[in-house]
PDB file of C-alpha atoms in Angstrom:
ATOM      1  CA  UNK A 108      36.934 179.852  78.758  1.00 43.00           C
ATOM      2  CA  UNK A 109      40.504 180.347  77.594  1.00 48.00           C
ATOM      3  CA  UNK A 110      41.015 181.356  73.971  1.00 48.00           C
ATOM      4  CA  UNK A 111      43.386 179.425  71.725  1.00 45.00           C
ATOM      5  CA  UNK A 112      46.382 180.993  70.033  1.00 44.00           C
ATOM      6  CA  UNK A 113      45.789 182.635  66.681  1.00 42.00           C
ATOM      7  CA  UNK A 114      47.678 181.412  63.619  1.00 39.00           C
ATOM      8  CA  UNK A 115      47.945 184.989  62.354  1.00 41.00           C
ATOM      9  CA  UNK A 116      47.782 187.409  65.280  1.00 40.00           C
ATOM     10  CA  UNK A 117      46.368 190.775  64.341  1.00 46.00           C
ATOM     11  CA  UNK A 118      47.114 193.623  66.687  1.00 48.00           C
ATOM     12  CA  UNK A 119      45.320 196.894  67.002  1.00 61.00           C
ATOM     13  CA  UNK A 120      48.137 198.110  69.245  1.00 74.00           C
ATOM     14  CA  UNK A 121      51.721 198.709  68.184  1.00 74.00           C
ATOM     15  CA  UNK A 122      53.828 197.228  70.985  1.00 78.00           C
ATOM     16  CA  UNK A 123      56.914 199.113  69.851  1.00 72.00           C
ATOM     17  CA  UNK A 124      55.294 202.388  70.902  1.00 74.00           C
ATOM     18  CA  UNK A 125      55.318 201.418  74.571  1.00 84.00           C
ATOM     19  CA  UNK A 126      58.367 201.355  76.779  1.00 87.00           C
ATOM     20  CA  UNK A 127      58.476 201.686  80.546  1.00 93.00           C
ATOM     21  CA  UNK A 128      61.539 202.593  82.549  1.00 93.00           C
ATOM     22  CA  UNK A 129      63.645 200.080  84.440  1.00 93.00           C
ATOM     23  CA  UNK A 130      62.530 201.828  87.629  1.00 95.00           C
ATOM     24  CA  UNK A 131      58.828 201.316  86.803  1.00 95.00           C
ATOM     25  CA  UNK A 132      59.353 197.649  85.903  1.00 94.00           C
ATOM     26  CA  UNK A 133      61.306 197.084  89.119  1.00 94.00           C
ATOM     27  CA  UNK A 134      58.508 198.786  91.045  1.00 96.00           C
ATOM     28  CA  UNK A 135      55.958 196.504  89.377  1.00 96.00           C
ATOM     29  CA  UNK A 136      57.931 193.417  90.319  1.00 95.00           C
ATOM     30  CA  UNK A 137      58.279 194.665  93.900  1.00 95.00           C
ATOM     31  CA  UNK A 138      54.501 195.078  93.930  1.00 96.00           C
ATOM     32  CA  UNK A 139      54.073 191.482  92.766  1.00 94.00           C
ATOM     33  CA  UNK A 140      56.241 190.321  95.667  1.00 91.00           C
ATOM     34  CA  UNK A 141      53.989 192.024  98.225  1.00 94.00           C
ATOM     35  CA  UNK A 142      50.578 191.418  96.632  1.00 93.00           C
ATOM     36  CA  UNK A 143      49.857 188.833  99.325  1.00 94.00           C
ATOM     37  CA  UNK A 144      51.238 190.726 102.317  1.00 95.00           C
ATOM     38  CA  UNK A 145      48.767 191.030 105.156  1.00 97.00           C
ATOM     39  CA  UNK A 146      47.831 194.480 106.531  1.00 97.00           C
ATOM     40  CA  UNK A 147      45.008 193.856 108.986  1.00 96.00           C
ATOM     41  CA  UNK A 148      44.863 197.529 110.012  1.00 97.00           C
ATOM     42  CA  UNK A 149      44.184 198.782 106.457  1.00 97.00           C
ATOM     43  CA  UNK A 150      40.528 199.433 105.640  1.00 96.00           C
ATOM     44  CA  UNK A 151      38.847 199.728 102.261  1.00 97.00           C
ATOM     45  CA  UNK A 152      38.377 203.288 100.946  1.00 96.00           C
ATOM     46  CA  UNK A 153      34.899 204.713 101.545  1.00 94.00           C
ATOM     47  CA  UNK A 154      34.140 204.653  97.831  1.00 95.00           C
ATOM     48  CA  UNK A 155      35.674 202.864  94.853  1.00 97.00           C
ATOM     49  CA  UNK A 156      36.116 205.134  91.854  1.00 95.00           C
ATOM     50  CA  UNK A 157      36.219 204.213  88.172  1.00 95.00           C
ATOM     51  CA  UNK A 158      37.718 207.123  86.296  1.00 94.00           C
ATOM     52  CA  UNK A 159      40.329 205.380  84.145  1.00 97.00           C
ATOM     53  CA  UNK A 160      40.849 206.188  80.479  1.00 96.00           C
ATOM     54  CA  UNK A 161      41.350 203.422  77.931  1.00 95.00           C
ATOM     55  CA  UNK A 162      44.949 204.602  77.531  1.00 94.00           C
ATOM     56  CA  UNK A 163      45.524 203.962  81.231  1.00 97.00           C
ATOM     57  CA  UNK A 164      44.073 200.462  80.925  1.00 97.00           C
ATOM     58  CA  UNK A 165      46.365 199.811  77.947  1.00 96.00           C
ATOM     59  CA  UNK A 166      49.357 200.982  79.988  1.00 96.00           C
ATOM     60  CA  UNK A 167      48.383 198.468  82.671  1.00 97.00           C
ATOM     61  CA  UNK A 168      48.677 195.651  80.169  1.00 97.00           C
ATOM     62  CA  UNK A 169      51.770 196.944  78.410  1.00 96.00           C
ATOM     63  CA  UNK A 170      53.950 197.266  81.501  1.00 97.00           C
ATOM     64  CA  UNK A 171      52.902 193.736  82.547  1.00 97.00           C
ATOM     65  CA  UNK A 172      53.830 192.417  79.107  1.00 95.00           C
ATOM     66  CA  UNK A 173      57.195 194.195  79.139  1.00 95.00           C
ATOM     67  CA  UNK A 174      58.025 192.726  82.544  1.00 95.00           C
ATOM     68  CA  UNK A 175      57.232 189.230  81.239  1.00 95.00           C
ATOM     69  CA  UNK A 176      59.119 189.609  77.949  1.00 91.00           C
ATOM     70  CA  UNK A 177      62.250 190.802  79.726  1.00 88.00           C
ATOM     71  CA  UNK A 178      62.227 187.870  82.159  1.00 85.00           C
ATOM     72  CA  UNK A 179      60.999 184.811  80.278  1.00 88.00           C
ATOM     73  CA  UNK A 180      64.447 183.649  79.106  1.00 85.00           C
ATOM     74  CA  UNK A 181      66.328 184.203  82.362  1.00 85.00           C
ATOM     75  CA  UNK A 182      69.387 181.860  82.194  1.00 88.00           C
ATOM     76  CA  UNK A 183      69.298 180.924  85.875  1.00 92.00           C
ATOM     77  CA  UNK A 184      65.741 179.662  85.477  1.00 93.00           C
ATOM     78  CA  UNK A 185      66.752 177.265  82.706  1.00 91.00           C
ATOM     79  CA  UNK A 186      69.436 175.821  84.987  1.00 93.00           C
ATOM     80  CA  UNK A 187      66.824 175.332  87.703  1.00 94.00           C
ATOM     81  CA  UNK A 188      64.531 173.399  85.366  1.00 94.00           C
ATOM     82  CA  UNK A 189      67.416 171.144  84.412  1.00 93.00           C
ATOM     83  CA  UNK A 190      68.303 170.436  88.039  1.00 93.00           C
ATOM     84  CA  UNK A 191      64.674 169.640  88.944  1.00 94.00           C
ATOM     85  CA  UNK A 192      64.799 166.720  86.537  1.00 93.00           C
ATOM     86  CA  UNK A 193      67.002 164.943  89.060  1.00 92.00           C
ATOM     87  CA  UNK A 194      66.157 166.414  92.476  1.00 89.00           C
ATOM     88  CA  UNK A 195      63.253 168.157  94.212  1.00 88.00           C
ATOM     89  CA  UNK A 196      65.650 170.216  96.290  1.00 87.00           C
ATOM     90  CA  UNK A 197      66.263 173.867  95.450  1.00 90.00           C
ATOM     91  CA  UNK A 198      68.512 176.302  97.264  1.00 91.00           C
ATOM     92  CA  UNK A 199      67.006 179.427  98.777  1.00 91.00           C
ATOM     93  CA  UNK A 200      68.481 181.492  95.938  1.00 93.00           C
ATOM     94  CA  UNK A 201      67.031 179.207  93.252  1.00 93.00           C
ATOM     95  CA  UNK A 202      63.617 179.229  94.904  1.00 91.00           C
ATOM     96  CA  UNK A 203      63.706 183.034  94.670  1.00 91.00           C
ATOM     97  CA  UNK A 204      64.547 182.868  90.943  1.00 93.00           C
ATOM     98  CA  UNK A 205      61.776 180.349  90.315  1.00 94.00           C
ATOM     99  CA  UNK A 206      59.276 182.477  92.208  1.00 91.00           C
ATOM    100  CA  UNK A 207      60.326 185.513  90.165  1.00 92.00           C
ATOM    101  CA  UNK A 208      59.721 183.869  86.794  1.00 94.00           C
ATOM    102  CA  UNK A 209      56.440 182.234  87.803  1.00 94.00           C
ATOM    103  CA  UNK A 210      55.199 185.514  89.294  1.00 94.00           C
ATOM    104  CA  UNK A 211      55.745 187.280  85.961  1.00 95.00           C
ATOM    105  CA  UNK A 212      53.750 184.585  84.179  1.00 96.00           C
ATOM    106  CA  UNK A 213      50.891 184.883  86.653  1.00 95.00           C
ATOM    107  CA  UNK A 214      50.894 188.657  86.430  1.00 97.00           C
ATOM    108  CA  UNK A 215      50.646 188.632  82.640  1.00 97.00           C
ATOM    109  CA  UNK A 216      47.726 186.189  82.881  1.00 97.00           C
ATOM    110  CA  UNK A 217      45.995 188.618  85.235  1.00 98.00           C
ATOM    111  CA  UNK A 218      46.727 191.508  82.871  1.00 98.00           C
ATOM    112  CA  UNK A 219      45.004 189.652  80.030  1.00 97.00           C
ATOM    113  CA  UNK A 220      41.984 188.935  82.217  1.00 98.00           C
ATOM    114  CA  UNK A 221      41.714 192.550  83.318  1.00 98.00           C
ATOM    115  CA  UNK A 222      42.687 194.607  80.275  1.00 97.00           C
ATOM    116  CA  UNK A 223      42.005 192.502  77.157  1.00 96.00           C
ATOM    117  CA  UNK A 224      38.516 192.745  75.640  1.00 95.00           C
ATOM    118  CA  UNK A 225      38.191 188.931  75.811  1.00 95.00           C
ATOM    119  CA  UNK A 226      38.994 188.940  79.557  1.00 97.00           C
ATOM    120  CA  UNK A 227      40.777 185.594  79.524  1.00 95.00           C
ATOM    121  CA  UNK A 228      44.360 184.446  79.402  1.00 95.00           C
ATOM    122  CA  UNK A 229      45.817 183.045  76.162  1.00 95.00           C
ATOM    123  CA  UNK A 230      45.772 179.270  75.881  1.00 95.00           C
ATOM    124  CA  UNK A 231      49.488 178.462  76.033  1.00 94.00           C
ATOM    125  CA  UNK A 232      50.266 181.189  78.539  1.00 96.00           C
ATOM    126  CA  UNK A 233      47.613 179.746  80.831  1.00 95.00           C
ATOM    127  CA  UNK A 234      48.837 176.174  80.381  1.00 95.00           C
ATOM    128  CA  UNK A 235      52.441 177.123  81.086  1.00 95.00           C
ATOM    129  CA  UNK A 236      51.494 179.182  84.140  1.00 96.00           C
ATOM    130  CA  UNK A 237      49.465 176.300  85.538  1.00 94.00           C
ATOM    131  CA  UNK A 238      52.330 173.875  84.889  1.00 95.00           C
ATOM    132  CA  UNK A 239      54.755 176.149  86.718  1.00 95.00           C
ATOM    133  CA  UNK A 240      52.358 176.269  89.667  1.00 93.00           C
ATOM    134  CA  UNK A 241      52.021 172.485  89.872  1.00 92.00           C
ATOM    135  CA  UNK A 242      55.784 172.110  89.645  1.00 94.00           C
ATOM    136  CA  UNK A 243      56.225 174.583  92.494  1.00 92.00           C
ATOM    137  CA  UNK A 244      53.667 172.766  94.662  1.00 88.00           C
ATOM    138  CA  UNK A 245      55.591 169.565  93.955  1.00 90.00           C
ATOM    139  CA  UNK A 246      59.039 170.709  95.005  1.00 92.00           C
ATOM    140  CA  UNK A 247      57.678 172.653  98.004  1.00 86.00           C
ATOM    141  CA  UNK A 248      56.186 169.405  99.293  1.00 84.00           C
ATOM    142  CA  UNK A 249      59.056 167.161  98.051  1.00 85.00           C
ATOM    143  CA  UNK A 250      56.848 165.127  95.700  1.00 87.00           C
ATOM    144  CA  UNK A 251      59.240 163.815  93.056  1.00 90.00           C
ATOM    145  CA  UNK A 252      56.484 162.078  91.071  1.00 90.00           C
ATOM    146  CA  UNK A 253      54.944 165.501  90.490  1.00 91.00           C
ATOM    147  CA  UNK A 254      58.191 167.372  89.914  1.00 93.00           C
ATOM    148  CA  UNK A 255      60.268 165.216  87.584  1.00 93.00           C
ATOM    149  CA  UNK A 256      57.936 164.695  84.582  1.00 94.00           C
ATOM    150  CA  UNK A 257      56.977 168.385  84.537  1.00 94.00           C
ATOM    151  CA  UNK A 258      60.597 169.477  84.893  1.00 94.00           C
ATOM    152  CA  UNK A 259      61.606 167.193  82.014  1.00 94.00           C
ATOM    153  CA  UNK A 260      58.925 168.681  79.767  1.00 94.00           C
ATOM    154  CA  UNK A 261      59.692 172.312  80.657  1.00 94.00           C
ATOM    155  CA  UNK A 262      63.448 171.774  80.397  1.00 93.00           C
ATOM    156  CA  UNK A 263      62.935 170.325  76.927  1.00 94.00           C
ATOM    157  CA  UNK A 264      60.962 173.291  75.549  1.00 92.00           C
ATOM    158  CA  UNK A 265      62.505 176.196  77.482  1.00 92.00           C
ATOM    159  CA  UNK A 266      64.496 177.798  74.691  1.00 89.00           C
ATOM    160  CA  UNK A 267      63.841 180.346  71.948  1.00 84.00           C
ATOM    161  CA  UNK A 268      62.318 177.918  69.443  1.00 89.00           C
ATOM    162  CA  UNK A 269      60.487 175.871  72.033  1.00 89.00           C
ATOM    163  CA  UNK A 270      58.680 178.940  73.365  1.00 90.00           C
ATOM    164  CA  UNK A 271      57.805 180.216  69.885  1.00 90.00           C
ATOM    165  CA  UNK A 272      54.062 179.622  70.163  1.00 89.00           C
ATOM    166  CA  UNK A 273      53.959 181.196  73.598  1.00 92.00           C
ATOM    167  CA  UNK A 274      55.773 184.324  72.448  1.00 89.00           C
ATOM    168  CA  UNK A 275      53.651 184.650  69.329  1.00 90.00           C
ATOM    169  CA  UNK A 276      50.521 184.307  71.435  1.00 91.00           C
ATOM    170  CA  UNK A 277      51.357 187.249  73.695  1.00 91.00           C
ATOM    171  CA  UNK A 278      51.746 189.440  70.609  1.00 89.00           C
ATOM    172  CA  UNK A 279      47.961 189.560  70.366  1.00 90.00           C
ATOM    173  CA  UNK A 280      46.121 192.100  72.506  1.00 93.00           C
ATOM    174  CA  UNK A 281      42.735 193.756  72.080  1.00 93.00           C
ATOM    175  CA  UNK A 282      42.264 196.486  74.699  1.00 94.00           C
ATOM    176  CA  UNK A 283      38.958 196.736  76.524  1.00 95.00           C
ATOM    177  CA  UNK A 284      37.207 199.986  77.344  1.00 95.00           C
ATOM    178  CA  UNK A 285      36.305 201.122  80.857  1.00 97.00           C
ATOM    179  CA  UNK A 286      32.767 199.733  80.751  1.00 96.00           C
ATOM    180  CA  UNK A 287      34.023 196.289  79.754  1.00 96.00           C
ATOM    181  CA  UNK A 288      36.733 196.434  82.442  1.00 97.00           C
ATOM    182  CA  UNK A 289      34.267 197.290  85.223  1.00 97.00           C
ATOM    183  CA  UNK A 290      31.645 194.790  84.011  1.00 97.00           C
ATOM    184  CA  UNK A 291      34.151 191.951  84.037  1.00 98.00           C
ATOM    185  CA  UNK A 292      35.358 192.654  87.568  1.00 98.00           C
ATOM    186  CA  UNK A 293      31.785 193.068  88.776  1.00 97.00           C
ATOM    187  CA  UNK A 294      30.744 189.753  87.203  1.00 97.00           C
ATOM    188  CA  UNK A 295      33.585 187.901  88.924  1.00 97.00           C
ATOM    189  CA  UNK A 296      32.734 189.490  92.288  1.00 98.00           C
ATOM    190  CA  UNK A 297      29.017 188.762  91.896  1.00 97.00           C
ATOM    191  CA  UNK A 298      29.923 185.082  91.516  1.00 97.00           C
ATOM    192  CA  UNK A 299      31.940 185.205  94.750  1.00 97.00           C
ATOM    193  CA  UNK A 300      29.179 187.027  96.631  1.00 97.00           C
ATOM    194  CA  UNK A 301      26.569 184.543  95.457  1.00 96.00           C
ATOM    195  CA  UNK A 302      28.775 181.624  96.520  1.00 95.00           C
ATOM    196  CA  UNK A 303      29.217 183.111  99.977  1.00 95.00           C
ATOM    197  CA  UNK A 304      25.504 183.764 100.369  1.00 94.00           C
ATOM    198  CA  UNK A 305      24.193 180.420  99.111  1.00 94.00           C
ATOM    199  CA  UNK A 306      26.755 177.901 100.393  1.00 92.00           C
ATOM    200  CA  UNK A 307      27.804 177.323 103.984  1.00 93.00           C
ATOM    201  CA  UNK A 308      30.700 175.115 102.911  1.00 96.00           C
ATOM    202  CA  UNK A 309      33.041 175.067  99.919  1.00 96.00           C
ATOM    203  CA  UNK A 310      35.614 172.777  98.272  1.00 97.00           C
ATOM    204  CA  UNK A 311      39.318 173.593  98.014  1.00 96.00           C
ATOM    205  CA  UNK A 312      38.956 173.914  94.233  1.00 95.00           C
ATOM    206  CA  UNK A 313      36.123 176.436  94.617  1.00 96.00           C
ATOM    207  CA  UNK A 314      38.146 178.327  97.218  1.00 97.00           C
ATOM    208  CA  UNK A 315      41.099 178.451  94.820  1.00 95.00           C
ATOM    209  CA  UNK A 316      38.900 179.879  92.060  1.00 95.00           C
ATOM    210  CA  UNK A 317      37.753 182.634  94.416  1.00 97.00           C
ATOM    211  CA  UNK A 318      41.343 183.365  95.307  1.00 96.00           C
ATOM    212  CA  UNK A 319      42.352 183.627  91.636  1.00 95.00           C
ATOM    213  CA  UNK A 320      39.770 186.384  91.178  1.00 97.00           C
ATOM    214  CA  UNK A 321      41.045 188.283  94.219  1.00 98.00           C
ATOM    215  CA  UNK A 322      44.665 187.808  93.101  1.00 97.00           C
ATOM    216  CA  UNK A 323      43.817 189.256  89.694  1.00 98.00           C
ATOM    217  CA  UNK A 324      42.053 192.294  91.158  1.00 98.00           C
ATOM    218  CA  UNK A 325      44.855 192.850  93.688  1.00 98.00           C
ATOM    219  CA  UNK A 326      47.412 192.672  90.859  1.00 97.00           C
ATOM    220  CA  UNK A 327      45.394 195.187  88.856  1.00 98.00           C
ATOM    221  CA  UNK A 328      45.194 197.743  91.648  1.00 98.00           C
ATOM    222  CA  UNK A 329      48.864 197.151  92.407  1.00 97.00           C
ATOM    223  CA  UNK A 330      49.672 197.914  88.765  1.00 98.00           C
ATOM    224  CA  UNK A 331      47.603 201.096  88.999  1.00 98.00           C
ATOM    225  CA  UNK A 332      49.537 202.046  92.145  1.00 97.00           C
ATOM    226  CA  UNK A 333      52.807 201.719  90.214  1.00 97.00           C
ATOM    227  CA  UNK A 334      51.619 203.628  87.140  1.00 97.00           C
ATOM    228  CA  UNK A 335      49.337 206.166  88.839  1.00 97.00           C
ATOM    229  CA  UNK A 336      50.535 206.427  92.461  1.00 97.00           C
ATOM    230  CA  UNK A 337      47.948 207.676  94.932  1.00 97.00           C
ATOM    231  CA  UNK A 338      46.823 207.055  98.498  1.00 97.00           C
ATOM    232  CA  UNK A 339      43.595 205.639  97.081  1.00 98.00           C
ATOM    233  CA  UNK A 340      45.328 203.052  94.890  1.00 98.00           C
ATOM    234  CA  UNK A 341      47.771 202.097  97.629  1.00 97.00           C
ATOM    235  CA  UNK A 342      45.050 201.664 100.253  1.00 98.00           C
ATOM    236  CA  UNK A 343      42.865 199.595  97.929  1.00 98.00           C
ATOM    237  CA  UNK A 344      45.839 197.461  96.911  1.00 98.00           C
ATOM    238  CA  UNK A 345      46.842 196.777 100.503  1.00 98.00           C
ATOM    239  CA  UNK A 346      43.278 195.823 101.440  1.00 98.00           C
ATOM    240  CA  UNK A 347      43.169 193.378  98.532  1.00 98.00           C
ATOM    241  CA  UNK A 348      46.669 192.046  99.221  1.00 97.00           C
ATOM    242  CA  UNK A 349      45.490 191.232 102.749  1.00 98.00           C
ATOM    243  CA  UNK A 350      42.632 189.099 101.440  1.00 98.00           C
ATOM    244  CA  UNK A 351      44.968 187.551  98.879  1.00 97.00           C
ATOM    245  CA  UNK A 352      47.566 186.725 101.529  1.00 97.00           C
ATOM    246  CA  UNK A 353      45.069 185.228 103.962  1.00 97.00           C
ATOM    247  CA  UNK A 354      43.545 183.101 101.216  1.00 97.00           C
ATOM    248  CA  UNK A 355      46.994 182.105  99.962  1.00 94.00           C
ATOM    249  CA  UNK A 356      48.128 180.900 103.377  1.00 95.00           C
ATOM    250  CA  UNK A 357      44.941 178.903 103.804  1.00 96.00           C
ATOM    251  CA  UNK A 358      45.207 177.453 100.289  1.00 94.00           C
ATOM    252  CA  UNK A 359      48.774 176.287 100.990  1.00 91.00           C
ATOM    253  CA  UNK A 360      47.330 174.183 103.828  1.00 94.00           C
ATOM    254  CA  UNK A 361      44.676 172.788 101.485  1.00 94.00           C
ATOM    255  CA  UNK A 362      47.292 171.828  98.873  1.00 90.00           C
ATOM    256  CA  UNK A 363      49.389 170.117 101.530  1.00 90.00           C
ATOM    257  CA  UNK A 364      46.345 168.111 102.645  1.00 92.00           C
ATOM    258  CA  UNK A 365      45.656 167.205  99.020  1.00 91.00           C
ATOM    259  CA  UNK A 366      49.210 166.010  98.317  1.00 86.00           C
ATOM    260  CA  UNK A 367      49.290 164.020 101.561  1.00 88.00           C
ATOM    261  CA  UNK A 368      45.880 162.499 100.741  1.00 91.00           C
ATOM    262  CA  UNK A 369      44.274 163.905 103.881  1.00 94.00           C
ATOM    263  CA  UNK A 370      41.540 165.879 102.105  1.00 94.00           C
ATOM    264  CA  UNK A 371      40.056 165.596  98.629  1.00 95.00           C
ATOM    265  CA  UNK A 372      40.664 168.846  96.768  1.00 94.00           C
ATOM    266  CA  UNK A 373      37.496 168.626  94.646  1.00 95.00           C
ATOM    267  CA  UNK A 374      34.907 166.952  96.882  1.00 96.00           C
ATOM    268  CA  UNK A 375      35.588 167.496 100.599  1.00 96.00           C
ATOM    269  CA  UNK A 376      33.894 170.643 101.894  1.00 96.00           C
ATOM    270  CA  UNK A 377      34.768 173.057 104.714  1.00 96.00           C
ATOM    271  CA  UNK A 378      33.710 176.436 106.081  1.00 96.00           C
ATOM    272  CA  UNK A 379      35.674 179.470 104.933  1.00 96.00           C
ATOM    273  CA  UNK A 380      37.406 181.165 107.893  1.00 96.00           C
ATOM    274  CA  UNK A 381      35.174 184.011 109.107  1.00 96.00           C
ATOM    275  CA  UNK A 382      37.791 186.749 108.718  1.00 96.00           C
ATOM    276  CA  UNK A 383      38.352 185.834 105.063  1.00 97.00           C
ATOM    277  CA  UNK A 384      34.634 185.582 104.391  1.00 97.00           C
ATOM    278  CA  UNK A 385      33.915 188.995 105.945  1.00 97.00           C
ATOM    279  CA  UNK A 386      36.612 190.739 103.916  1.00 97.00           C
ATOM    280  CA  UNK A 387      35.478 189.066 100.695  1.00 97.00           C
ATOM    281  CA  UNK A 388      31.908 190.170 101.361  1.00 97.00           C
ATOM    282  CA  UNK A 389      33.009 193.720 102.149  1.00 97.00           C
ATOM    283  CA  UNK A 390      35.013 194.199  98.976  1.00 98.00           C
ATOM    284  CA  UNK A 391      32.564 192.428  96.670  1.00 98.00           C
ATOM    285  CA  UNK A 392      29.626 194.376  98.084  1.00 97.00           C
ATOM    286  CA  UNK A 393      31.435 197.718  97.826  1.00 97.00           C
ATOM    287  CA  UNK A 394      32.545 197.109  94.239  1.00 98.00           C
ATOM    288  CA  UNK A 395      29.076 195.996  93.139  1.00 97.00           C
ATOM    289  CA  UNK A 396      27.379 198.993  94.796  1.00 96.00           C
ATOM    290  CA  UNK A 397      29.858 201.587  93.527  1.00 96.00           C
ATOM    291  CA  UNK A 398      29.889 200.256  89.963  1.00 96.00           C
ATOM    292  CA  UNK A 399      26.129 200.513  89.381  1.00 91.00           C
ATOM    293  CA  UNK A 400      26.578 203.373  86.906  1.00 81.00           C
ATOM    294  CA  UNK A 401      28.586 201.102  84.592  1.00 75.00           C
ATOM    295  CA  UNK A 402      26.400 198.018  84.558  1.00 66.00           C
TER     296      UNK A 402
END
């Protein structure tokens, strides 16, 4: 369940004490761009290790927050929102800008889920991220009835005062410890493994929820690969990005069927492609087995 914004945020972390270089932030954004690239030849490491300090987990959140803060008021994005009020068409360059801003929102949501003790995204951050996703689905599929009302709303609030609640909300962070971090990931993966073992078919909505978990874990290992580069982090990230990419491609087809009223997103059921299912089972099983000491 998402938590609501606090009227008086109380931090146990001083944000001013954290600053990451332009190079590191650029690296993190480059990672976000490839967190759904498919590398079928990359295998999962023989053993997943959990030797992070709480300071390292805090760094994972802080660099994600800095990337978001530095990009939320990008002028070109505000122009895009204004143009979407009147047309679903975006140039290639504007699509890239839109993708950039939305990606930073998604990544900060994942950082809250992974590194905050509450393991959930803030209320307004989650709502805005979801709205940006629906708007993107709309203009990708040229659905003006989806695009225009959302573009009008976002264009109206996308300024310093309009985003006040959102900015205040992301000034509240309670870092988790390693045990909490591992337990949360394990819980999410146990849900996926149980779904795969007990249901032959699945709905598009259920598939999307599985993918959100994999996207979050891929983003986390990608962040670790930026902050603490190693062959282990890079290999794990690429394995997860492969699952994320395969699920993303398949989900795009499901969304298209939904928007064209070919398949009901919440009720019609289908079998998960075998390659996706096998990789999900492999990662979930490995994580659960290797994390036994923490749970």
